Amino acid sequence: MSVEEKFIRYVQYDTQSDASSQTIPSTKKQLVLADALKKECEAMGFDRVVEKQGTVYAFLKEKGTRSKEAIGFVAHMDTASEISGKNVKPKIIRDYDGQTIHLNETYSMDPDRFPSLKKVKHEDLIVTDGTTLLGGDDKAGIAIIMQAMEELIHSDQPHGPVAIAFTPDEEIGRGVEAFDLKEFPVDFAYTIDGDRIDAIDYETFNAAEAIIDIQGVSIHPGDAKDRMVNAALLAVEFASMLPKDEIPSKTEGREGFYHLLSIEGECEHAKLVYLLREHDVNKFENQMETIQQIAKEMNAKYNNRIEATIRKQYSNMKEYMHGDLRSVHRAEEAIRKAGMEPVHTPVRGGTDGAMLTERGLICPNLGTGSYNHHGRYEFASIPQMKKMVEIVKSILEG
C-alpha cells in the first residue's frame, strides 16, 4: 500500500477532538483509529507496540549499524473542530493544471486566493469535496511515518533504534498530557505536522487559552431601567477593549494575536474563548496581563460580574532546546539529500513537539506536503508526501 493509499484510508476515520471533554482522549472515536494503527504496526513487524490512553507507541531495534542514537517520529490522530471531519470524501486531481479547483458547486480554490497552489502545478493533489476538512493535519503525517516504517522494515537499510507515536487531542492543546516518555526511549524526535517539506520548525508560539465568563441580570425589558445587566453586551464591550489589529487576519511572521475562538451569550450569561499567541515570552506575559486588566476594569464598572481564566497550553520550544541542534542538523542533511535547501520559519501555531521539548525531549517539526489546514480548502500533494517518506528514511540512515 502506498503513502497515497494510506492517507486516503486514514482520512475516512472521524477523529475530531473535543475541547469541552475532560476524558483522555477527549473523544472515543479517536480510539478507533488508534486501535487500527496499533494493529497495523503489529502486522508490519515492529518489535514492540503499545497503546496507552489513546496514544500508540511502536519501537524498532537497531539493525546493521553501530549507531546507538535513537530517533523518534510523532504525528497526531485528531482533526480540528472548525469544520466537520466526518464522511470525508477525498478527490484526486492528477497533474494539476494550475487553474481554479472547483470542489463543488459552491466552493472553489483560486490560486490567487490560495497561493500555495501556485507551487504545486503538475503535481497530483488530494482535495476535499468542499463539505468537510481533509485531515491532512495530521493524517498526512501518520501516512508518511507509516509508509517510511513499512519500507524501512522491509529493506536492508541500516538504522539505529526507532520509535514512533501517534497521539490524540493535539488540536485542543492536550496531545501529550498523558504521553509516557518511558514508552518512547529516544535521544530526540520530530513531529511530522507542518506543510512545506523543506522546512524545519523549531520556533513556535507561546500559547494560552483565555475563557471570559460573564454573569448578567435578566429582567423584562419593559421594566429594566437600572436593573438589567446584559451579559451579551458586556461580552461585546470586553472584545472591543482588546487591540483591534492584533488578530490573526492582520498579523504574520512573529506578530502575535488574540484570536476570538468562540462567543456565546444571552442576557443572563455570556462566554468568550480566546487563543493567545506570541513568540516572545515577554509579549506573551503582557497578553495575559491585558486580559486580566480588562476583566479588572469591567468588574469595577459592573460590580464583579466577570471571571477571566487563563490556561497555558504550550511554550516556544526554542527556549527549551538550549542550543542543542543535533536534530535540526540531521534533518537539514536529509532535506539537502532530497534536493532542497532547508528553511527555518517561526511557526504560527504549535505542535506536540513544543510540549515534548519543554518536558526534555527535543522535538522539532517537519512538513507533510499538505496545506490550508483546518478547513474545506485543505489539499495534499502526493509527490511531496512521497518525498517526505524518503526524507524520514534518510534521517534514520545509520
CSV table of C-alpha atoms in Angstrom, one decimal:
chain,number,residue,atom,x,y,z
A,1,MET,CA,0.0,0.0,0.0
A,2,SER,CA,1.4,3.4,-1.0
A,3,VAL,CA,1.5,6.6,1.1
A,4,GLU,CA,-1.3,7.9,-1.0
A,5,GLU,CA,-3.5,4.9,-0.3
A,6,LYS,CA,-2.7,5.0,3.4
A,7,PHE,CA,-3.6,8.7,3.6
A,8,ILE,CA,-6.9,8.2,1.9
A,9,ARG,CA,-7.7,5.3,4.2
A,10,TYR,CA,-6.8,7.3,7.4
A,11,VAL,CA,-8.9,10.3,6.5
A,12,GLN,CA,-12.0,8.1,6.4
A,13,TYR,CA,-11.8,8.0,10.2
A,14,ASP,CA,-13.7,10.7,12.0
A,15,THR,CA,-11.3,11.7,14.8
A,16,GLN,CA,-12.2,15.2,15.8
A,17,SER,CA,-11.2,16.1,19.4
A,18,ASP,CA,-13.5,17.9,21.8
A,19,ALA,CA,-12.1,20.8,24.0
A,20,SER,CA,-15.1,20.6,26.3
A,21,SER,CA,-14.4,17.0,27.3
A,22,GLN,CA,-12.3,16.1,30.3
A,23,THR,CA,-11.5,12.5,29.3
A,24,ILE,CA,-8.3,11.2,27.7
A,25,PRO,CA,-8.6,11.1,24.8
A,26,SER,CA,-11.3,13.7,24.6
A,27,THR,CA,-13.4,11.6,22.1
A,28,LYS,CA,-13.9,7.8,21.9
A,29,LYS,CA,-13.8,7.9,18.1
A,30,GLN,CA,-10.1,8.7,18.2
A,31,LEU,CA,-9.6,5.3,19.8
A,32,VAL,CA,-11.0,3.6,16.7
A,33,LEU,CA,-8.1,4.9,14.6
A,34,ALA,CA,-5.6,4.2,17.5
A,35,ASP,CA,-6.7,0.6,17.5
A,36,ALA,CA,-6.3,0.4,13.7
A,37,LEU,CA,-2.8,1.9,13.8
A,38,LYS,CA,-1.8,-0.4,16.7
A,39,LYS,CA,-2.9,-3.5,14.7
A,40,GLU,CA,-1.2,-2.2,11.5
A,41,CYS,CA,2.1,-1.6,13.4
A,42,GLU,CA,1.9,-5.2,14.9
A,43,ALA,CA,1.3,-6.6,11.4
A,44,MET,CA,4.2,-4.5,10.0
A,45,GLY,CA,6.7,-6.2,12.3
A,46,PHE,CA,7.6,-3.6,15.0
A,47,ASP,CA,9.5,-5.2,17.9
A,48,ARG,CA,7.1,-3.6,20.5
A,49,VAL,CA,3.7,-1.9,20.1
A,50,VAL,CA,1.7,-0.4,23.0
A,51,GLU,CA,-1.4,1.7,23.3
A,52,LYS,CA,-1.9,3.8,26.4
A,53,GLN,CA,-4.7,6.3,27.0
A,54,GLY,CA,-5.2,6.8,23.2
A,55,THR,CA,-1.5,7.1,22.3
A,56,VAL,CA,0.0,4.4,20.2
A,57,TYR,CA,3.8,3.7,20.6
A,58,ALA,CA,5.8,1.4,18.4
A,59,PHE,CA,9.5,0.6,18.7
A,60,LEU,CA,12.2,-0.9,16.3
A,61,LYS,CA,15.6,-2.2,17.5
A,62,GLU,CA,18.7,-1.1,15.6
A,63,LYS,CA,19.6,-3.0,12.5
A,64,GLY,CA,23.0,-3.4,10.8
A,65,THR,CA,24.6,-0.4,12.4
A,66,ARG,CA,26.8,0.6,15.4
A,67,SER,CA,24.8,3.8,15.8
A,68,LYS,CA,23.0,3.9,19.1
A,69,GLU,CA,21.4,7.3,18.5
A,70,ALA,CA,17.7,6.6,18.9
A,71,ILE,CA,15.3,8.8,16.9
A,72,GLY,CA,11.5,9.2,17.2
A,73,PHE,CA,8.7,10.4,15.0
A,74,VAL,CA,5.3,11.7,16.2
A,75,ALA,CA,2.0,12.6,14.5
A,76,HIS,CA,-1.4,13.3,15.8
A,77,MET,CA,-4.7,11.5,15.0
A,78,ASP,CA,-7.3,14.1,15.8
A,79,THR,CA,-8.6,16.8,13.4
A,80,ALA,CA,-9.6,20.3,14.1
A,81,SER,CA,-13.1,21.4,15.3
A,82,GLU,CA,-13.6,24.4,12.9
A,83,ILE,CA,-15.4,22.2,10.3
A,84,SER,CA,-16.7,18.6,10.2
A,85,GLY,CA,-14.2,15.7,9.8
A,86,LYS,CA,-17.0,13.2,9.3
A,87,ASN,CA,-17.7,11.5,6.0
A,88,VAL,CA,-14.6,12.9,4.3
A,89,LYS,CA,-14.7,12.3,0.5
A,90,PRO,CA,-11.2,13.0,-0.8
A,91,LYS,CA,-10.8,13.6,-4.6
A,92,ILE,CA,-7.6,13.1,-6.6
A,93,ILE,CA,-6.5,15.6,-9.2
A,94,ARG,CA,-3.8,14.3,-11.5
A,95,ASP,CA,-1.3,16.6,-13.0
A,96,TYR,CA,-2.8,19.8,-11.6
A,97,ASP,CA,-3.0,22.4,-14.3
A,98,GLY,CA,-2.6,25.5,-12.1
A,99,GLN,CA,-6.1,26.7,-12.6
A,100,THR,CA,-9.0,27.2,-10.1
A,101,ILE,CA,-10.1,23.9,-8.5
A,102,HIS,CA,-13.9,23.6,-8.2
A,103,LEU,CA,-14.5,21.5,-5.1
A,104,ASN,CA,-18.3,21.6,-5.6
A,105,GLU,CA,-20.9,23.9,-7.0
A,106,THR,CA,-20.4,26.4,-4.1
A,107,TYR,CA,-16.7,26.3,-3.1
A,108,SER,CA,-13.6,26.7,-5.3
A,109,MET,CA,-9.9,27.2,-4.7
A,110,ASP,CA,-8.4,30.0,-6.7
A,111,PRO,CA,-4.5,30.1,-6.8
A,112,ASP,CA,-4.6,33.9,-6.3
A,113,ARG,CA,-6.5,33.4,-3.0
A,114,PHE,CA,-4.6,30.3,-2.0
A,115,PRO,CA,-1.1,30.9,-3.2
A,116,SER,CA,0.2,27.5,-2.0
A,117,LEU,CA,-1.5,26.1,-5.1
A,118,LYS,CA,1.0,28.0,-7.3
A,119,LYS,CA,3.8,25.9,-6.0
A,120,VAL,CA,2.2,22.5,-6.9
A,121,LYS,CA,1.5,22.9,-10.6
A,122,HIS,CA,1.7,19.5,-12.4
A,123,GLU,CA,1.7,17.6,-9.1
A,124,ASP,CA,-1.0,15.1,-8.2
A,125,LEU,CA,-3.2,16.5,-5.4
A,126,ILE,CA,-5.8,15.2,-3.0
A,127,VAL,CA,-8.5,17.7,-2.2
A,128,THR,CA,-11.9,17.7,-0.4
A,129,ASP,CA,-15.4,17.7,-1.9
A,130,GLY,CA,-15.9,21.1,-0.2
A,131,THR,CA,-18.2,19.8,2.6
A,132,THR,CA,-15.5,18.8,5.2
A,133,LEU,CA,-11.9,19.3,6.0
A,134,LEU,CA,-9.5,16.8,4.5
A,135,GLY,CA,-7.5,15.8,7.6
A,136,GLY,CA,-4.0,16.4,6.2
A,137,ASP,CA,-3.3,17.9,9.6
A,138,ASP,CA,-2.2,15.4,10.6
A,139,LYS,CA,-3.2,12.2,8.9
A,140,ALA,CA,-0.7,13.1,6.2
A,141,GLY,CA,1.9,12.9,8.9
A,142,ILE,CA,0.6,9.5,10.0
A,143,ALA,CA,0.7,8.2,6.4
A,144,ILE,CA,4.3,9.4,5.9
A,145,ILE,CA,5.5,7.8,9.1
A,146,MET,CA,3.8,4.5,8.4
A,147,GLN,CA,5.0,4.3,4.8
A,148,ALA,CA,8.5,5.1,5.8
A,149,MET,CA,8.5,2.5,8.6
A,150,GLU,CA,7.0,-0.1,6.2
A,151,GLU,CA,9.7,0.5,3.7
A,152,LEU,CA,12.4,0.6,6.4
A,153,ILE,CA,11.3,-2.7,7.9
A,154,HIS,CA,11.3,-4.5,4.5
A,155,SER,CA,14.6,-3.1,3.4
A,156,ASP,CA,18.3,-3.7,4.2
A,157,GLN,CA,18.8,-0.1,5.3
A,158,PRO,CA,20.8,0.0,8.5
A,159,HIS,CA,19.4,2.2,11.2
A,160,GLY,CA,19.7,2.9,14.9
A,161,PRO,CA,16.7,2.5,17.4
A,162,VAL,CA,13.5,4.0,16.1
A,163,ALA,CA,10.3,4.9,18.0
A,164,ILE,CA,7.0,6.3,16.6
A,165,ALA,CA,4.0,7.6,18.4
A,166,PHE,CA,0.5,8.7,17.3
A,167,THR,CA,-1.2,11.0,19.8
A,168,PRO,CA,-4.8,12.2,20.4
A,169,ASP,CA,-6.0,15.7,21.2
A,170,GLU,CA,-3.2,17.8,19.7
A,171,GLU,CA,-5.7,20.2,18.2
A,172,ILE,CA,-7.1,21.1,21.6
A,173,GLY,CA,-3.6,21.6,23.1
A,174,ARG,CA,-3.6,18.3,25.1
A,175,GLY,CA,-1.8,15.9,22.8
A,176,VAL,CA,0.9,14.9,25.1
A,177,GLU,CA,-0.7,15.4,28.5
A,178,ALA,CA,-0.6,11.6,29.0
A,179,PHE,CA,2.4,10.9,26.8
A,180,ASP,CA,4.7,8.3,28.5
A,181,LEU,CA,8.3,9.2,27.8
A,182,LYS,CA,9.3,5.7,29.1
A,183,GLU,CA,7.5,4.2,26.2
A,184,PHE,CA,9.4,6.5,23.8
A,185,PRO,CA,13.1,6.0,24.6
A,186,VAL,CA,14.8,8.3,22.0
A,187,ASP,CA,17.5,10.9,22.0
A,188,PHE,CA,15.4,13.3,20.0
A,189,ALA,CA,12.3,13.2,17.9
A,190,TYR,CA,10.4,15.0,15.2
A,191,THR,CA,6.7,15.8,14.8
A,192,ILE,CA,5.6,15.4,11.1
A,193,ASP,CA,2.9,18.1,11.3
A,194,GLY,CA,3.8,21.0,9.1
A,195,ASP,CA,3.1,21.9,5.5
A,196,ARG,CA,6.2,22.6,3.3
A,197,ILE,CA,8.6,19.7,3.2
A,198,ASP,CA,11.8,21.8,3.0
A,199,ALA,CA,11.0,23.4,6.4
A,200,ILE,CA,12.4,22.5,9.8
A,201,ASP,CA,10.5,24.3,12.5
A,202,TYR,CA,11.9,24.8,16.0
A,203,GLU,CA,10.4,28.2,17.0
A,204,THR,CA,6.8,28.1,18.0
A,205,PHE,CA,4.3,30.4,19.6
A,206,ASN,CA,3.8,30.6,23.4
A,207,ALA,CA,0.2,29.7,23.7
A,208,ALA,CA,-2.7,30.1,26.2
A,209,GLU,CA,-6.5,29.8,26.2
A,210,ALA,CA,-8.5,32.5,28.0
A,211,ILE,CA,-12.1,31.9,29.0
A,212,ILE,CA,-14.1,35.0,29.9
A,213,ASP,CA,-17.2,34.1,31.9
A,214,ILE,CA,-19.8,36.9,32.3
A,215,GLN,CA,-22.9,36.8,34.6
A,216,GLY,CA,-25.7,39.2,33.8
A,217,VAL,CA,-29.1,40.0,35.3
A,218,SER,CA,-32.2,39.2,33.1
A,219,ILE,CA,-35.5,41.1,33.6
A,220,HIS,CA,-38.4,42.1,31.4
A,221,PRO,CA,-37.0,44.8,29.1
A,222,GLY,CA,-40.1,47.0,29.8
A,223,ASP,CA,-39.0,47.1,33.5
A,224,ALA,CA,-35.3,47.0,33.1
A,225,LYS,CA,-34.1,50.5,33.8
A,226,ASP,CA,-31.1,50.4,36.2
A,227,ARG,CA,-31.8,46.7,36.9
A,228,MET,CA,-30.9,44.7,33.8
A,229,VAL,CA,-27.3,43.8,33.1
A,230,ASN,CA,-27.0,42.3,29.7
A,231,ALA,CA,-24.1,39.8,29.7
A,232,ALA,CA,-24.1,39.6,25.9
A,233,LEU,CA,-23.5,43.3,25.6
A,234,LEU,CA,-20.7,43.1,28.2
A,235,ALA,CA,-19.1,40.4,26.1
A,236,VAL,CA,-19.1,42.8,23.1
A,237,GLU,CA,-17.6,45.5,25.3
A,238,PHE,CA,-14.9,43.2,26.5
A,239,ALA,CA,-14.0,42.2,22.9
A,240,SER,CA,-13.9,45.9,21.9
A,241,MET,CA,-11.2,46.7,24.5
A,242,LEU,CA,-8.6,44.3,23.1
A,243,PRO,CA,-6.1,45.6,20.4
A,244,LYS,CA,-8.1,45.7,17.2
A,245,ASP,CA,-5.1,45.0,14.9
A,246,GLU,CA,-3.7,42.1,17.0
A,247,ILE,CA,-5.9,39.4,15.4
A,248,PRO,CA,-4.9,36.5,13.1
A,249,SER,CA,-6.2,38.2,9.9
A,250,LYS,CA,-3.9,41.2,10.5
A,251,THR,CA,-0.7,39.6,11.7
A,252,GLU,CA,2.1,37.5,10.2
A,253,GLY,CA,5.6,36.2,11.0
A,254,ARG,CA,6.5,36.7,14.6
A,255,GLU,CA,3.5,39.0,15.3
A,256,GLY,CA,1.2,37.6,18.0
A,257,PHE,CA,-2.6,37.8,18.2
A,258,TYR,CA,-5.7,37.4,20.3
A,259,HIS,CA,-8.0,35.0,18.5
A,260,LEU,CA,-11.7,35.1,19.4
A,261,LEU,CA,-12.3,31.4,19.0
A,262,SER,CA,-15.9,31.5,20.1
A,263,ILE,CA,-18.6,33.8,21.6
A,264,GLU,CA,-21.9,32.8,23.0
A,265,GLY,CA,-24.3,34.7,25.2
A,266,GLU,CA,-27.7,36.0,26.2
A,267,CYS,CA,-28.8,38.5,28.8
A,268,GLU,CA,-28.2,36.2,31.8
A,269,HIS,CA,-24.9,34.7,30.8
A,270,ALA,CA,-22.1,35.1,28.1
A,271,LYS,CA,-18.8,33.4,27.4
A,272,LEU,CA,-15.8,34.4,25.3
A,273,VAL,CA,-13.0,32.0,24.4
A,274,TYR,CA,-9.7,33.5,23.2
A,275,LEU,CA,-6.5,31.9,22.0
A,276,LEU,CA,-3.4,34.0,23.0
A,277,ARG,CA,-0.3,33.5,20.8
A,278,GLU,CA,3.1,35.2,20.9
A,279,HIS,CA,6.6,34.1,20.1
A,280,ASP,CA,8.3,36.5,22.5
A,281,VAL,CA,7.7,35.4,26.1
A,282,ASN,CA,7.5,39.0,27.5
A,283,LYS,CA,4.9,39.9,25.0
A,284,PHE,CA,3.0,36.7,25.8
A,285,GLU,CA,3.0,37.7,29.5
A,286,ASN,CA,1.7,41.1,28.5
A,287,GLN,CA,-1.2,39.4,26.6
A,288,MET,CA,-2.3,37.5,29.7
A,289,GLU,CA,-2.0,40.6,31.8
A,290,THR,CA,-4.1,42.6,29.3
A,291,ILE,CA,-6.9,40.0,29.6
A,292,GLN,CA,-6.8,40.2,33.4
A,293,GLN,CA,-6.6,44.0,33.4
A,294,ILE,CA,-9.7,44.4,31.2
A,295,ALA,CA,-11.6,42.0,33.4
A,296,LYS,CA,-10.5,44.0,36.5
A,297,GLU,CA,-11.7,47.3,34.9
A,298,MET,CA,-15.0,45.9,33.9
A,299,ASN,CA,-15.5,44.3,37.3
A,300,ALA,CA,-15.1,47.7,38.9
A,301,LYS,CA,-17.6,49.1,36.4
A,302,TYR,CA,-20.2,46.3,36.6
A,303,ASN,CA,-19.9,45.0,40.2
A,304,ASN,CA,-17.7,41.9,39.7
A,305,ARG,CA,-19.6,40.0,37.0
A,306,ILE,CA,-16.6,38.8,35.0
A,307,GLU,CA,-14.3,35.9,35.6
A,308,ALA,CA,-11.2,35.5,33.4
A,309,THR,CA,-9.5,32.1,33.5
A,310,ILE,CA,-6.2,31.6,31.6
A,311,ARG,CA,-4.7,28.2,30.9
A,312,LYS,CA,-1.2,28.0,29.4
A,313,GLN,CA,-1.1,25.4,26.5
A,314,TYR,CA,2.5,25.3,25.3
A,315,SER,CA,5.7,27.2,25.2
A,316,ASN,CA,8.1,28.3,22.4
A,317,MET,CA,10.2,25.1,22.0
A,318,LYS,CA,13.3,27.1,21.0
A,319,GLU,CA,13.7,28.3,24.6
A,320,TYR,CA,13.8,24.7,25.8
A,321,MET,CA,16.3,23.3,23.3
A,322,HIS,CA,19.1,25.2,25.0
A,323,GLY,CA,21.2,25.3,21.8
A,324,ASP,CA,21.1,21.5,21.1
A,325,LEU,CA,20.6,21.4,17.3
A,326,ARG,CA,21.5,17.8,16.6
A,327,SER,CA,18.0,17.0,15.4
A,328,VAL,CA,17.9,20.2,13.2
A,329,HIS,CA,21.3,19.4,11.6
A,330,ARG,CA,20.3,15.8,10.9
A,331,ALA,CA,17.1,17.0,9.2
A,332,GLU,CA,18.9,19.6,7.2
A,333,GLU,CA,21.2,17.0,5.8
A,334,ALA,CA,18.3,14.8,4.8
A,335,ILE,CA,16.5,17.6,3.1
A,336,ARG,CA,19.6,18.6,1.1
A,337,LYS,CA,20.0,15.0,0.1
A,338,ALA,CA,16.4,15.2,-1.3
A,339,GLY,CA,17.5,18.1,-3.5
A,340,MET,CA,16.1,21.0,-1.5
A,341,GLU,CA,17.6,23.8,0.6
A,342,PRO,CA,16.2,23.6,4.2
A,343,VAL,CA,14.4,26.7,5.6
A,344,HIS,CA,13.5,27.7,9.2
A,345,THR,CA,10.4,29.8,9.8
A,346,PRO,CA,8.7,30.8,13.1
A,347,VAL,CA,5.7,28.6,13.4
A,348,ARG,CA,2.4,30.4,13.7
A,349,GLY,CA,1.0,27.6,15.8
A,350,GLY,CA,2.3,24.8,17.9
A,351,THR,CA,2.8,21.1,17.8
A,352,ASP,CA,3.0,18.2,20.3
A,353,GLY,CA,6.7,18.8,19.9
A,354,ALA,CA,6.6,22.1,21.7
A,355,MET,CA,5.3,20.4,24.9
A,356,LEU,CA,7.6,17.4,24.5
A,357,THR,CA,10.6,19.7,24.2
A,358,GLU,CA,9.5,21.6,27.3
A,359,ARG,CA,9.4,18.2,29.1
A,360,GLY,CA,13.0,17.5,28.0
A,361,LEU,CA,12.6,15.6,24.7
A,362,ILE,CA,13.8,17.9,21.9
A,363,CYS,CA,11.3,17.5,19.1
A,364,PRO,CA,11.3,20.0,16.1
A,365,ASN,CA,8.7,19.9,13.4
A,366,LEU,CA,8.9,18.7,9.8
A,367,GLY,CA,6.4,19.1,6.9
A,368,THR,CA,3.9,16.8,5.3
A,369,GLY,CA,3.2,18.3,1.9
A,370,SER,CA,-0.4,19.2,2.9
A,371,TYR,CA,-1.6,22.8,3.0
A,372,ASN,CA,-4.5,25.1,4.0
A,373,HIS,CA,-5.2,23.2,7.2
A,374,HIS,CA,-8.4,23.3,9.3
A,375,GLY,CA,-10.9,23.9,6.5
A,376,ARG,CA,-12.5,22.7,3.4
A,377,TYR,CA,-9.7,24.2,1.3
A,378,GLU,CA,-7.1,21.7,2.6
A,379,PHE,CA,-5.1,19.8,0.0
A,380,ALA,CA,-2.2,17.4,0.0
A,381,SER,CA,0.5,16.9,-2.6
A,382,ILE,CA,1.1,13.2,-3.4
A,383,PRO,CA,4.7,13.6,-4.7
A,384,GLN,CA,5.6,15.8,-1.7
A,385,MET,CA,4.3,13.1,0.7
A,386,LYS,CA,6.4,10.6,-1.2
A,387,LYS,CA,9.5,12.8,-0.9
A,388,MET,CA,8.8,13.2,2.8
A,389,VAL,CA,8.9,9.5,3.2
A,390,GLU,CA,12.4,9.5,1.7
A,391,ILE,CA,13.5,12.3,4.0
A,392,VAL,CA,12.3,10.3,7.1
A,393,LYS,CA,14.2,7.3,5.9
A,394,SER,CA,17.3,9.4,5.2
A,395,ILE,CA,17.2,10.9,8.7
A,396,LEU,CA,17.4,7.3,10.0
A,397,GLU,CA,20.3,6.2,7.9
A,398,GLY,CA,22.9,4.7,10.3
